[in-house]
CSV table of C-alpha atoms and ligand atoms in Angstrom, one decimal:
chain,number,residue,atom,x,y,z
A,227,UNK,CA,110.8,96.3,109.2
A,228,UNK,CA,113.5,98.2,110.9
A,229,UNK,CA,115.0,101.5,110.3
A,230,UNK,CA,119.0,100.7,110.9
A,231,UNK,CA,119.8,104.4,109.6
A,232,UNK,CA,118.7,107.9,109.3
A,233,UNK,CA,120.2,111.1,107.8
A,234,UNK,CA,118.5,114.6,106.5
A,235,UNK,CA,119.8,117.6,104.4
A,236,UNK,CA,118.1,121.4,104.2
A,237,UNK,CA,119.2,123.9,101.6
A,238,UNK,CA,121.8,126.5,102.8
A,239,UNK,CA,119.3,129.4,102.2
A,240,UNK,CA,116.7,130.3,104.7
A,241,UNK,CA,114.4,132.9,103.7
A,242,UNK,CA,112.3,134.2,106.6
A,243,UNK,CA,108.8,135.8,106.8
A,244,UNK,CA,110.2,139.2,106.5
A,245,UNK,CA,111.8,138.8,103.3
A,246,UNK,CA,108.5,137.6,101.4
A,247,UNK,CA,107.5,141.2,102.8
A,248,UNK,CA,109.6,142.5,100.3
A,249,UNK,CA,107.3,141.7,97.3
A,250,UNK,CA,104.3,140.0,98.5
A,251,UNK,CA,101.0,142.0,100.6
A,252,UNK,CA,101.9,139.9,103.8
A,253,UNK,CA,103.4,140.6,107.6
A,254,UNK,CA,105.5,138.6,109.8
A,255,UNK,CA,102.9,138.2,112.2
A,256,UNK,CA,100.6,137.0,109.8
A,257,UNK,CA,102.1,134.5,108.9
A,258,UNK,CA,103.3,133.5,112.3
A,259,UNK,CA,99.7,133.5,113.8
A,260,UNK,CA,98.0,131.4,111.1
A,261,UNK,CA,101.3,128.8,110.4
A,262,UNK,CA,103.4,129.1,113.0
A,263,UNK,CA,106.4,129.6,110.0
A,264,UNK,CA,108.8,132.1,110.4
A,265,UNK,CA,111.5,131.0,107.9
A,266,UNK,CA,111.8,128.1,105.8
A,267,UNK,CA,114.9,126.8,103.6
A,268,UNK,CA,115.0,127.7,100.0
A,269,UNK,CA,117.1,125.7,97.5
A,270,UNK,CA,119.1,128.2,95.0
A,271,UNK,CA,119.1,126.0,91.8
A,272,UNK,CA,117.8,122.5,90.6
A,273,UNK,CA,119.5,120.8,93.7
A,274,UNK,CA,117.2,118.3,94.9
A,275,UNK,CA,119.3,115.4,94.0
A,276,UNK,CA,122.2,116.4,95.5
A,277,UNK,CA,120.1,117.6,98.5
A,278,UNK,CA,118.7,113.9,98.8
A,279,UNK,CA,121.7,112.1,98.0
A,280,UNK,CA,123.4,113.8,101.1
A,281,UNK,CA,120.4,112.8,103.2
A,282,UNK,CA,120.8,109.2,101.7
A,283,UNK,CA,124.4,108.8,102.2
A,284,UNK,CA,123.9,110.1,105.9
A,285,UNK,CA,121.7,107.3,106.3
A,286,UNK,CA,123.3,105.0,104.9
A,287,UNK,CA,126.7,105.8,106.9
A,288,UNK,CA,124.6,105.6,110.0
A,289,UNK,CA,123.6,101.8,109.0
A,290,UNK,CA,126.8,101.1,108.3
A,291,UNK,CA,126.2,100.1,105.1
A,292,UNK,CA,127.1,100.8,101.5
A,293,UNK,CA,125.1,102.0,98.2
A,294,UNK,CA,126.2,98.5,96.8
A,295,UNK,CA,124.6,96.5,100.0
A,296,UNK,CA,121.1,98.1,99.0
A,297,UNK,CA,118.3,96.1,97.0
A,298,UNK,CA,115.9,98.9,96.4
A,299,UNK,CA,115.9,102.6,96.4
A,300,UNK,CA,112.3,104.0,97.0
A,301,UNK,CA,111.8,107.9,97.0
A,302,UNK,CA,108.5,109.8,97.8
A,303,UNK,CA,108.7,113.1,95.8
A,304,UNK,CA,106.2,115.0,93.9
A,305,UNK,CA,108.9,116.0,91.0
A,306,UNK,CA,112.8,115.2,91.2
A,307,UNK,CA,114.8,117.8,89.4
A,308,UNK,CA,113.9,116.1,86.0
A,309,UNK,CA,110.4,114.7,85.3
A,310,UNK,CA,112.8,111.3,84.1
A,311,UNK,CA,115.1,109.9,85.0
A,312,UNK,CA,113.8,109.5,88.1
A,313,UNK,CA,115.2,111.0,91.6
A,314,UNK,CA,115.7,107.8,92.8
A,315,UNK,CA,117.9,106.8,89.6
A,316,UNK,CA,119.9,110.0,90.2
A,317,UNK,CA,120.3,108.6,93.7
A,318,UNK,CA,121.5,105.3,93.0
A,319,UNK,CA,123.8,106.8,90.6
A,320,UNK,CA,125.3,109.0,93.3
A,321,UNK,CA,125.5,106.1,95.8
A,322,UNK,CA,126.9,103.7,93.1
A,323,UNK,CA,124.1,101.5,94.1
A,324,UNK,CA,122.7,98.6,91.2
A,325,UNK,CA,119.6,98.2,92.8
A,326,UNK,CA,116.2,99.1,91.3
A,327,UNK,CA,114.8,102.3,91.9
A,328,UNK,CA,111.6,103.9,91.7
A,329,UNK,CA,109.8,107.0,92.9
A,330,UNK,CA,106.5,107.0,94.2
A,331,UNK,CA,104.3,110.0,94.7
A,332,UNK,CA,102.0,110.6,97.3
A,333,UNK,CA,102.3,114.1,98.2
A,334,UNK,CA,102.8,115.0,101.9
A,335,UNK,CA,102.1,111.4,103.1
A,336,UNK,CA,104.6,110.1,100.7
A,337,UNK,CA,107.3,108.7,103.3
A,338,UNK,CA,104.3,106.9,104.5
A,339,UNK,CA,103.3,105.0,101.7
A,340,UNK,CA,107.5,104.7,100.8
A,341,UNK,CA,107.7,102.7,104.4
A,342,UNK,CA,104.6,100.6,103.9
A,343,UNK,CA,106.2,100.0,99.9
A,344,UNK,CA,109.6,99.0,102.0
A,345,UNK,CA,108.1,97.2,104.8
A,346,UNK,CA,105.8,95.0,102.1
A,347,UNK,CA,109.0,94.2,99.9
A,348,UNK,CA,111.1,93.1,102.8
A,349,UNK,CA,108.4,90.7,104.6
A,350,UNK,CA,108.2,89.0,101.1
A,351,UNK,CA,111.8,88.4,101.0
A,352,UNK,CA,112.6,90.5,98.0
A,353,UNK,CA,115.2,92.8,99.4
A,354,UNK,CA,116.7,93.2,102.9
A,355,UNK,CA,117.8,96.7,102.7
A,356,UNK,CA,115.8,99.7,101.5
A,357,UNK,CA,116.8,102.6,100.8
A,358,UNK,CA,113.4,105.2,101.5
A,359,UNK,CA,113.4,108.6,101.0
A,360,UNK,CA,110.8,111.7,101.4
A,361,UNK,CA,112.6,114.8,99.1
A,362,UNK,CA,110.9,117.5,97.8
A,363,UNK,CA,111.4,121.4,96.1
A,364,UNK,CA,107.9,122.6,96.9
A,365,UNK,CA,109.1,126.2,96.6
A,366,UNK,CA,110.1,125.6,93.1
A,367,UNK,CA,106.0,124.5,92.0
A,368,UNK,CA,104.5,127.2,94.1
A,369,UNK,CA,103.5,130.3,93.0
A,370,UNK,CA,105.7,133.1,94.4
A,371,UNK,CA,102.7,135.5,93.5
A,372,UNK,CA,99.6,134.1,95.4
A,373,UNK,CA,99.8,135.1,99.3
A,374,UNK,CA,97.8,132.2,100.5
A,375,UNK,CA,100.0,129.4,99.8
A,376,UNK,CA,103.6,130.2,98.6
A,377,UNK,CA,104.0,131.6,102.2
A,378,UNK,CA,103.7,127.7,103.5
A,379,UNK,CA,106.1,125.5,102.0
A,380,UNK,CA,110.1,124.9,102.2
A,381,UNK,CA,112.4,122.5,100.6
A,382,UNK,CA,114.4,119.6,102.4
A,383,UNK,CA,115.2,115.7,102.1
A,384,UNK,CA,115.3,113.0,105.1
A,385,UNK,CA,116.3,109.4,104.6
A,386,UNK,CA,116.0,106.2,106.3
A,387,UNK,CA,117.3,102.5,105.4
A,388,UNK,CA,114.8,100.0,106.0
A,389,UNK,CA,116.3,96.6,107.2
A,390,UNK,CA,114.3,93.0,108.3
A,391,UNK,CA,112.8,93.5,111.6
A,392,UNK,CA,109.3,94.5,113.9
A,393,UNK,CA,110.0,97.8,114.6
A,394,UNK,CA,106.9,98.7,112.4
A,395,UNK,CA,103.9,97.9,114.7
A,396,UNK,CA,101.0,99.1,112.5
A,397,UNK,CA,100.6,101.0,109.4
A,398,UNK,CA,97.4,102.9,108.0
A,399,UNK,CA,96.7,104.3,103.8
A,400,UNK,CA,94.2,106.4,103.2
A,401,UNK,CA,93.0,108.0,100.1
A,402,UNK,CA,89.7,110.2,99.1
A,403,UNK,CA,90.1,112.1,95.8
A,404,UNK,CA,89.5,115.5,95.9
A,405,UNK,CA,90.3,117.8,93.1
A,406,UNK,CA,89.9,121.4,94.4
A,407,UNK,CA,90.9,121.3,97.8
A,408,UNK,CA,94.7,121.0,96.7
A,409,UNK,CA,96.1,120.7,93.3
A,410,UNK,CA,98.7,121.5,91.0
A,411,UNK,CA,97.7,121.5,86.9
A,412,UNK,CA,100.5,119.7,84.7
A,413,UNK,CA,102.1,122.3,82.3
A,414,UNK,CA,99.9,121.2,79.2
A,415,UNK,CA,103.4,121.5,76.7
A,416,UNK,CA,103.3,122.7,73.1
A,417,UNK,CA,101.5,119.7,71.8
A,418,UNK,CA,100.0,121.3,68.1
A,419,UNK,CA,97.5,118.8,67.9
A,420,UNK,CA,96.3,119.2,71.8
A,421,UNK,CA,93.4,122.1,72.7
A,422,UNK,CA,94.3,124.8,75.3
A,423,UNK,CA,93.6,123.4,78.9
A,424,UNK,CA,90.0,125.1,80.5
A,425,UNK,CA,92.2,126.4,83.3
A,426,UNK,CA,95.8,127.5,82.8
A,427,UNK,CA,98.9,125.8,85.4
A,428,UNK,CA,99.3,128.5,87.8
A,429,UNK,CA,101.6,126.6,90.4
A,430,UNK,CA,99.8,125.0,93.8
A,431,UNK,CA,96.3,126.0,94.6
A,432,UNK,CA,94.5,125.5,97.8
A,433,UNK,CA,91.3,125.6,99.5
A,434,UNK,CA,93.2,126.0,102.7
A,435,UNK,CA,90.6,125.9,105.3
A,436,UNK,CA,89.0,122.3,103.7
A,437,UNK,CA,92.8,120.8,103.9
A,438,UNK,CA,92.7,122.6,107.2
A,439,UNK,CA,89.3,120.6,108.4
A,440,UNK,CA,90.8,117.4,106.3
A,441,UNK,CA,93.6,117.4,108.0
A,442,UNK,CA,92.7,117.7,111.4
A,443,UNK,CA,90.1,115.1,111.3
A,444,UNK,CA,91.9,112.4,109.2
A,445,UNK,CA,95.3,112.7,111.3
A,446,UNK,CA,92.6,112.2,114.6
A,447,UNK,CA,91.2,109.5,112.5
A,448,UNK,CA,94.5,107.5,111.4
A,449,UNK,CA,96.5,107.9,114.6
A,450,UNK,CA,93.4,106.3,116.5
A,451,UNK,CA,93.6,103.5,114.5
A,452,UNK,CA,97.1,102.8,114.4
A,453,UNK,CA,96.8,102.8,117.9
A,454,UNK,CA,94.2,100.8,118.5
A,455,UNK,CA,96.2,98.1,116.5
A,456,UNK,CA,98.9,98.5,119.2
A,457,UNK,CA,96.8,98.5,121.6
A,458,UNK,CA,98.9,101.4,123.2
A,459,UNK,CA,96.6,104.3,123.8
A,460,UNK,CA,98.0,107.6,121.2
A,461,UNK,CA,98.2,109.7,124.5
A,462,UNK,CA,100.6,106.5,126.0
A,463,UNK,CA,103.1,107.3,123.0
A,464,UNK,CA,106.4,108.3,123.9
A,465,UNK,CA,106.2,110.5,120.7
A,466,UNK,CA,103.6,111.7,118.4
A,467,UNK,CA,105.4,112.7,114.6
A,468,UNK,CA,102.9,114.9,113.3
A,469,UNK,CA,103.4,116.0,109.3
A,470,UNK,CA,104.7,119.9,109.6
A,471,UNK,CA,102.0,121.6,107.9
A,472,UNK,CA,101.2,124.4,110.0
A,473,UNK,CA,101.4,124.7,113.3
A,474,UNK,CA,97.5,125.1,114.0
A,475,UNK,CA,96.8,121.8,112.8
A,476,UNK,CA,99.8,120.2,114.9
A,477,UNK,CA,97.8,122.3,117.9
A,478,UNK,CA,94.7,121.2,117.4
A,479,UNK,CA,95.4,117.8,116.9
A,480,UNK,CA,97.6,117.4,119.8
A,481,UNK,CA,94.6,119.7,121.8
A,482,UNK,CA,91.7,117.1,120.7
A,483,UNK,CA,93.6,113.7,121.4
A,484,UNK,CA,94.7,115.6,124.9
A,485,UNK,CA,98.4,115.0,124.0
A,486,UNK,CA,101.3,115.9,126.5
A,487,UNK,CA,103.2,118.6,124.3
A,488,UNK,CA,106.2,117.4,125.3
A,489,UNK,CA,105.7,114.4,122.8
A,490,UNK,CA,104.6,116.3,119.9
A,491,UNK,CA,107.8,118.2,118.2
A,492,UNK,CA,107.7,120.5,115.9
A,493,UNK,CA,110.5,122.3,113.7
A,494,UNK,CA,107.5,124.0,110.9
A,495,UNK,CA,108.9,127.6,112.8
A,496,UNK,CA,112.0,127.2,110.7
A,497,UNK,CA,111.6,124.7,108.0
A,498,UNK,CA,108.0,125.3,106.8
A,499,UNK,CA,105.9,122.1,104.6
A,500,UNK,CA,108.3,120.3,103.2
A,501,UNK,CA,105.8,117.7,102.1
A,502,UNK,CA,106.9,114.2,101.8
A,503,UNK,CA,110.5,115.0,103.7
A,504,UNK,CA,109.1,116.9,106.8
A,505,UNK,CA,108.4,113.3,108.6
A,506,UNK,CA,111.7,112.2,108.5
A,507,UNK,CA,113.5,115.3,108.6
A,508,UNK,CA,111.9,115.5,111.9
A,509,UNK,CA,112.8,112.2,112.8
A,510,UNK,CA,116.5,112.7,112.5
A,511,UNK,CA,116.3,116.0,114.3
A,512,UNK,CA,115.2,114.0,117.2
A,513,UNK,CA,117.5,110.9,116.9
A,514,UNK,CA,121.3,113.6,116.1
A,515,UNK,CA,119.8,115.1,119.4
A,516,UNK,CA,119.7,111.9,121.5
A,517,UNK,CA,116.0,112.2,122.4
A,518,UNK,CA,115.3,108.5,120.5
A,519,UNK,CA,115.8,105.2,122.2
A,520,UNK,CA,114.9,102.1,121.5
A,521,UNK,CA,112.3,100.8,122.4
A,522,UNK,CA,110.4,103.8,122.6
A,523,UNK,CA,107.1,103.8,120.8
A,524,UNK,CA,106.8,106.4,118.1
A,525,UNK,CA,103.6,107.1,116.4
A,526,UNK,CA,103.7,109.5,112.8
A,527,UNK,CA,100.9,110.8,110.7
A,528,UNK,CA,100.7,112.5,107.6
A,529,UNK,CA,98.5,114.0,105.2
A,530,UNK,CA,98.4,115.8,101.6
A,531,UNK,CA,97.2,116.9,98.1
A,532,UNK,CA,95.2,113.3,96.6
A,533,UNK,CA,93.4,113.8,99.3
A,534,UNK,CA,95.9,111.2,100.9
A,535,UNK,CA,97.3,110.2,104.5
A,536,UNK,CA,99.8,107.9,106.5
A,537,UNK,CA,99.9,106.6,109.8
A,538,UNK,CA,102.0,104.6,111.5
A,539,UNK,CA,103.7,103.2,114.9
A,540,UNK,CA,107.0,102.3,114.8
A,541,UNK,CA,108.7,101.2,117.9
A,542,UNK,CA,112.3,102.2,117.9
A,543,UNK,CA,115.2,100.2,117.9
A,544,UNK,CA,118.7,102.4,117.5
A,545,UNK,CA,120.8,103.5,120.1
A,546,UNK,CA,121.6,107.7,120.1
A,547,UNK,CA,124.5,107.8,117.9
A,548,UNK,CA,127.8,108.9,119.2
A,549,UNK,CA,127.9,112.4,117.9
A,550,UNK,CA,125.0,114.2,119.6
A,551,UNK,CA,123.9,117.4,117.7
A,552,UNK,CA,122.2,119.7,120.2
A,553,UNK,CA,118.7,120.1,119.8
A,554,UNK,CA,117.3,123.2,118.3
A,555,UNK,CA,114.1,124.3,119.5
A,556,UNK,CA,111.6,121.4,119.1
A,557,UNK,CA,109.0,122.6,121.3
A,558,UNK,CA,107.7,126.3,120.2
A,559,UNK,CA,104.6,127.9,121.6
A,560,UNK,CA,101.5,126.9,120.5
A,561,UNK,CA,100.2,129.9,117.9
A,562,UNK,CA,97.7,132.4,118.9
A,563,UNK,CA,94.9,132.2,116.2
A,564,UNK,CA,93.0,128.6,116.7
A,565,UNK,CA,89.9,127.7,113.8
A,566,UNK,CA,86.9,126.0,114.4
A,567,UNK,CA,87.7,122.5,112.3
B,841,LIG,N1,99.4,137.3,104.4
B,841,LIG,C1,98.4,138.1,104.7
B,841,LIG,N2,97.1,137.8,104.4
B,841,LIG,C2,96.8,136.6,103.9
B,841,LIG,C3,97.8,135.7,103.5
B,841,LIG,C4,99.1,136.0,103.8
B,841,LIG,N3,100.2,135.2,103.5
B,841,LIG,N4,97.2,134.6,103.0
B,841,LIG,C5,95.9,134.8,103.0
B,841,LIG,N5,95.7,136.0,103.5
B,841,LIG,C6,94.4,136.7,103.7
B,841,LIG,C7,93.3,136.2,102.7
B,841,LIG,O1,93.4,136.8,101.5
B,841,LIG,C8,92.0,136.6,103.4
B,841,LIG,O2,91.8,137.9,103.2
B,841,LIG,P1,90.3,138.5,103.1
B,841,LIG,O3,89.6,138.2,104.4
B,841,LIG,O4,90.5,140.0,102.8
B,841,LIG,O5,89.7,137.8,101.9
B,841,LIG,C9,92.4,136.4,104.9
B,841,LIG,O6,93.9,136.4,105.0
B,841,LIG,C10,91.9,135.1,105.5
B,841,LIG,O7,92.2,134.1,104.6
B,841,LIG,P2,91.8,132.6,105.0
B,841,LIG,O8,92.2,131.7,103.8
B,841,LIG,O9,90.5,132.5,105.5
B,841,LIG,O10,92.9,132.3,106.1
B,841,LIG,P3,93.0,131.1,107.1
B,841,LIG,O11,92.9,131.6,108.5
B,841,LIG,O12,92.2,129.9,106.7
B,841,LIG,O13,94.6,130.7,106.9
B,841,LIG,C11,95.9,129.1,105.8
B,841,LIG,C12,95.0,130.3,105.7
B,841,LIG,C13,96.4,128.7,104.5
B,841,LIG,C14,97.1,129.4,106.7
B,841,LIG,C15,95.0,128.0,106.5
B,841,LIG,O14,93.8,127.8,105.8
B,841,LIG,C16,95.8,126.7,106.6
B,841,LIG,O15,96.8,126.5,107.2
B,841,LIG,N6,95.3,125.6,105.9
B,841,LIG,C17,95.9,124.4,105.8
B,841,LIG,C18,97.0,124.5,104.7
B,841,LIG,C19,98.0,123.3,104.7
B,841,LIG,O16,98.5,123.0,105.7
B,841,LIG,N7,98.2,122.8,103.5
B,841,LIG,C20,99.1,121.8,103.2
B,841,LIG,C21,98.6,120.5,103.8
B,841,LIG,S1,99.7,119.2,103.3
């Protein structure tokens, strides 16, 4: 598999730290010290679609191809803006696209499991170009009462088109279910003949130092692997895509596997978890900014709520593209306040 385009989309709105000052018992530096987020984009209404149909429609001009040239639409999301039809219908509507389409749900590693989904359709022969995308409204399942986790997340959408190719040199799935460390109930619905639920939906709930500890040590975990399948030492990576859950964990990762900061990016400081779009959003901040070329080797992890993760190397195969976007500040200081993991 290749990727023969990329394209993003963030809300208009940013809301930064000091704003959630205004009704919740937190502090700029706070939250700067223990995430490394000082703003994140907020979507307004129900616009996820159209926030991940602009992302795919970027992509899809940057392949140079057409919503009618695709064979598959694949979209990592934990919910679209309906629970059905599914985000990636609304998206093939939008591209005028006849393919199938299906979302597939794997929290923050969800682009992850959408490329190894892609890259496994393609080297059967069942479709030539995929369209994958990682889109997600966090903001609108967290719960803008509880200090301790509505402070982390941000909404966004990044795209890429998936075409026959190498470019993907190794690819690692994990899963370990864990129940309590980070979870969301379903709203239980008025159901007459269905008994209360024990424990009543209250939004996204965290254990956050065990996801903290998970994190840490399953990125370390997956990244060696996926390297050792290359047999390119991580540390011999031109770039190391880390998912943007807090800057901490993107420190101590990068600080265990003794990783030249220069290949780590980071854009959490304005964007915030945006789940199972932060991998590719990231992606296309670095490819609009000419900092991608090809045959560079690019190495991404990512890890969520299942307990899941996603590793892979891809090596890179686009040119920069004409139109050069300047590159916002990829490279912010480390954060003061390091954990034990
Ligand atoms: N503002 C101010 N205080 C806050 C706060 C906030 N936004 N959120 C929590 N606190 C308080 C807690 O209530 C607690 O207070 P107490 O000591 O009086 O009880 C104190 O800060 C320490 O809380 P703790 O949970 O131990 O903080 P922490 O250092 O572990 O940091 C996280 C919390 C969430 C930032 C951290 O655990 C983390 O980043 N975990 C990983 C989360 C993640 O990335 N999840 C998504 C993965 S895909």
């Amino acid at each position: 598999m290749n990727i023969l385009g990329i394209g993003s989309a963030l809300p208009e709105q940013t809301v930064t730290n000091h704003q959630l000052e205004a009704f919740l018992d937190t502090s700029d530096e706070w939250i700067k010290s223990r995430t490394g987020i000082a703003q994140r984009r907020v979507m307004k209404e129900s616009e996820l679609t159209s926030l991940a149909l602009s992302a795919a429609q970027k992509a899809l001009r940057d392949a140079g191809l057409k919503g009618a040239d695709l064979d598959m639409i694949l979209v990592a999301t934990t919910m679209g803006d309906y629970v059905f039809p599914s985000l990636s219908c609304l998206i093939q509507e939008g591209l005028g696209a006849t393919c199938p389409a299906m979302d597939l749900h794997a929290a923050c590693a969800g682009f992850i499991y959408a490329l190894e989904t892609a890259d496994s359709f393609i080297k059967a022969g069942k479709a030539k170009h995929i369209l994958v995308v990682g889109a997600e409204a966090i903001t609108r399942l967290a719960n803008w009462e509880d200090r301790a986790t509505c402070v982390l997340f941000g909404d966004g959408a990044g795209a890429v088109v998936a075409g026959p190719g190498e470019g993907l040199k190794a690819l690692r799935l994990t899963a370990r279910t864990d129940r309590n460390a980070l979870y969301m109930l379903a709203e239980p619905g008025n159901n007459p003949f269905t008994g209360k639920p024990e424990e009543a939906p209250e939004g996204v709930k965290m254990q956050g130092q065990d996801v903290f500890r998970f994190a840490v040590t399953q990125s370390i975990e997956d990244l060696g692997w996926v390297a050792d399948q290359v047999g390119v030492a991580v540390q011999e990576m031109d770039w190391v895509l880390l998912h943007q859950a807090n800057r901490r964990i993107l420190d101590a990762v990068r600080l265990r596997l003794k990783l030249d900061p220069k290949k780590v990016p980071g854009n959490i400081h304005r964007t915030g978890n945006t789940s199972a779009a932060s991998i590719p959003l990231l992606l296309d901040e670095l490819y609009r900014a000419g900092l991608l070329e090809p045959g560079q080797l690019i190495a991404m992890s990512a890890f969520g709520a299942g307990l899941v993760s996603g590793a892979c190397v891809l090596k890179w195969g686009k040119e920069p593209p004409e139109e050069l976007t300047a590159a916002e500040d990829l490279f912010s200081p480390p954060v003061n306040i390091m954990p034990e993991v």
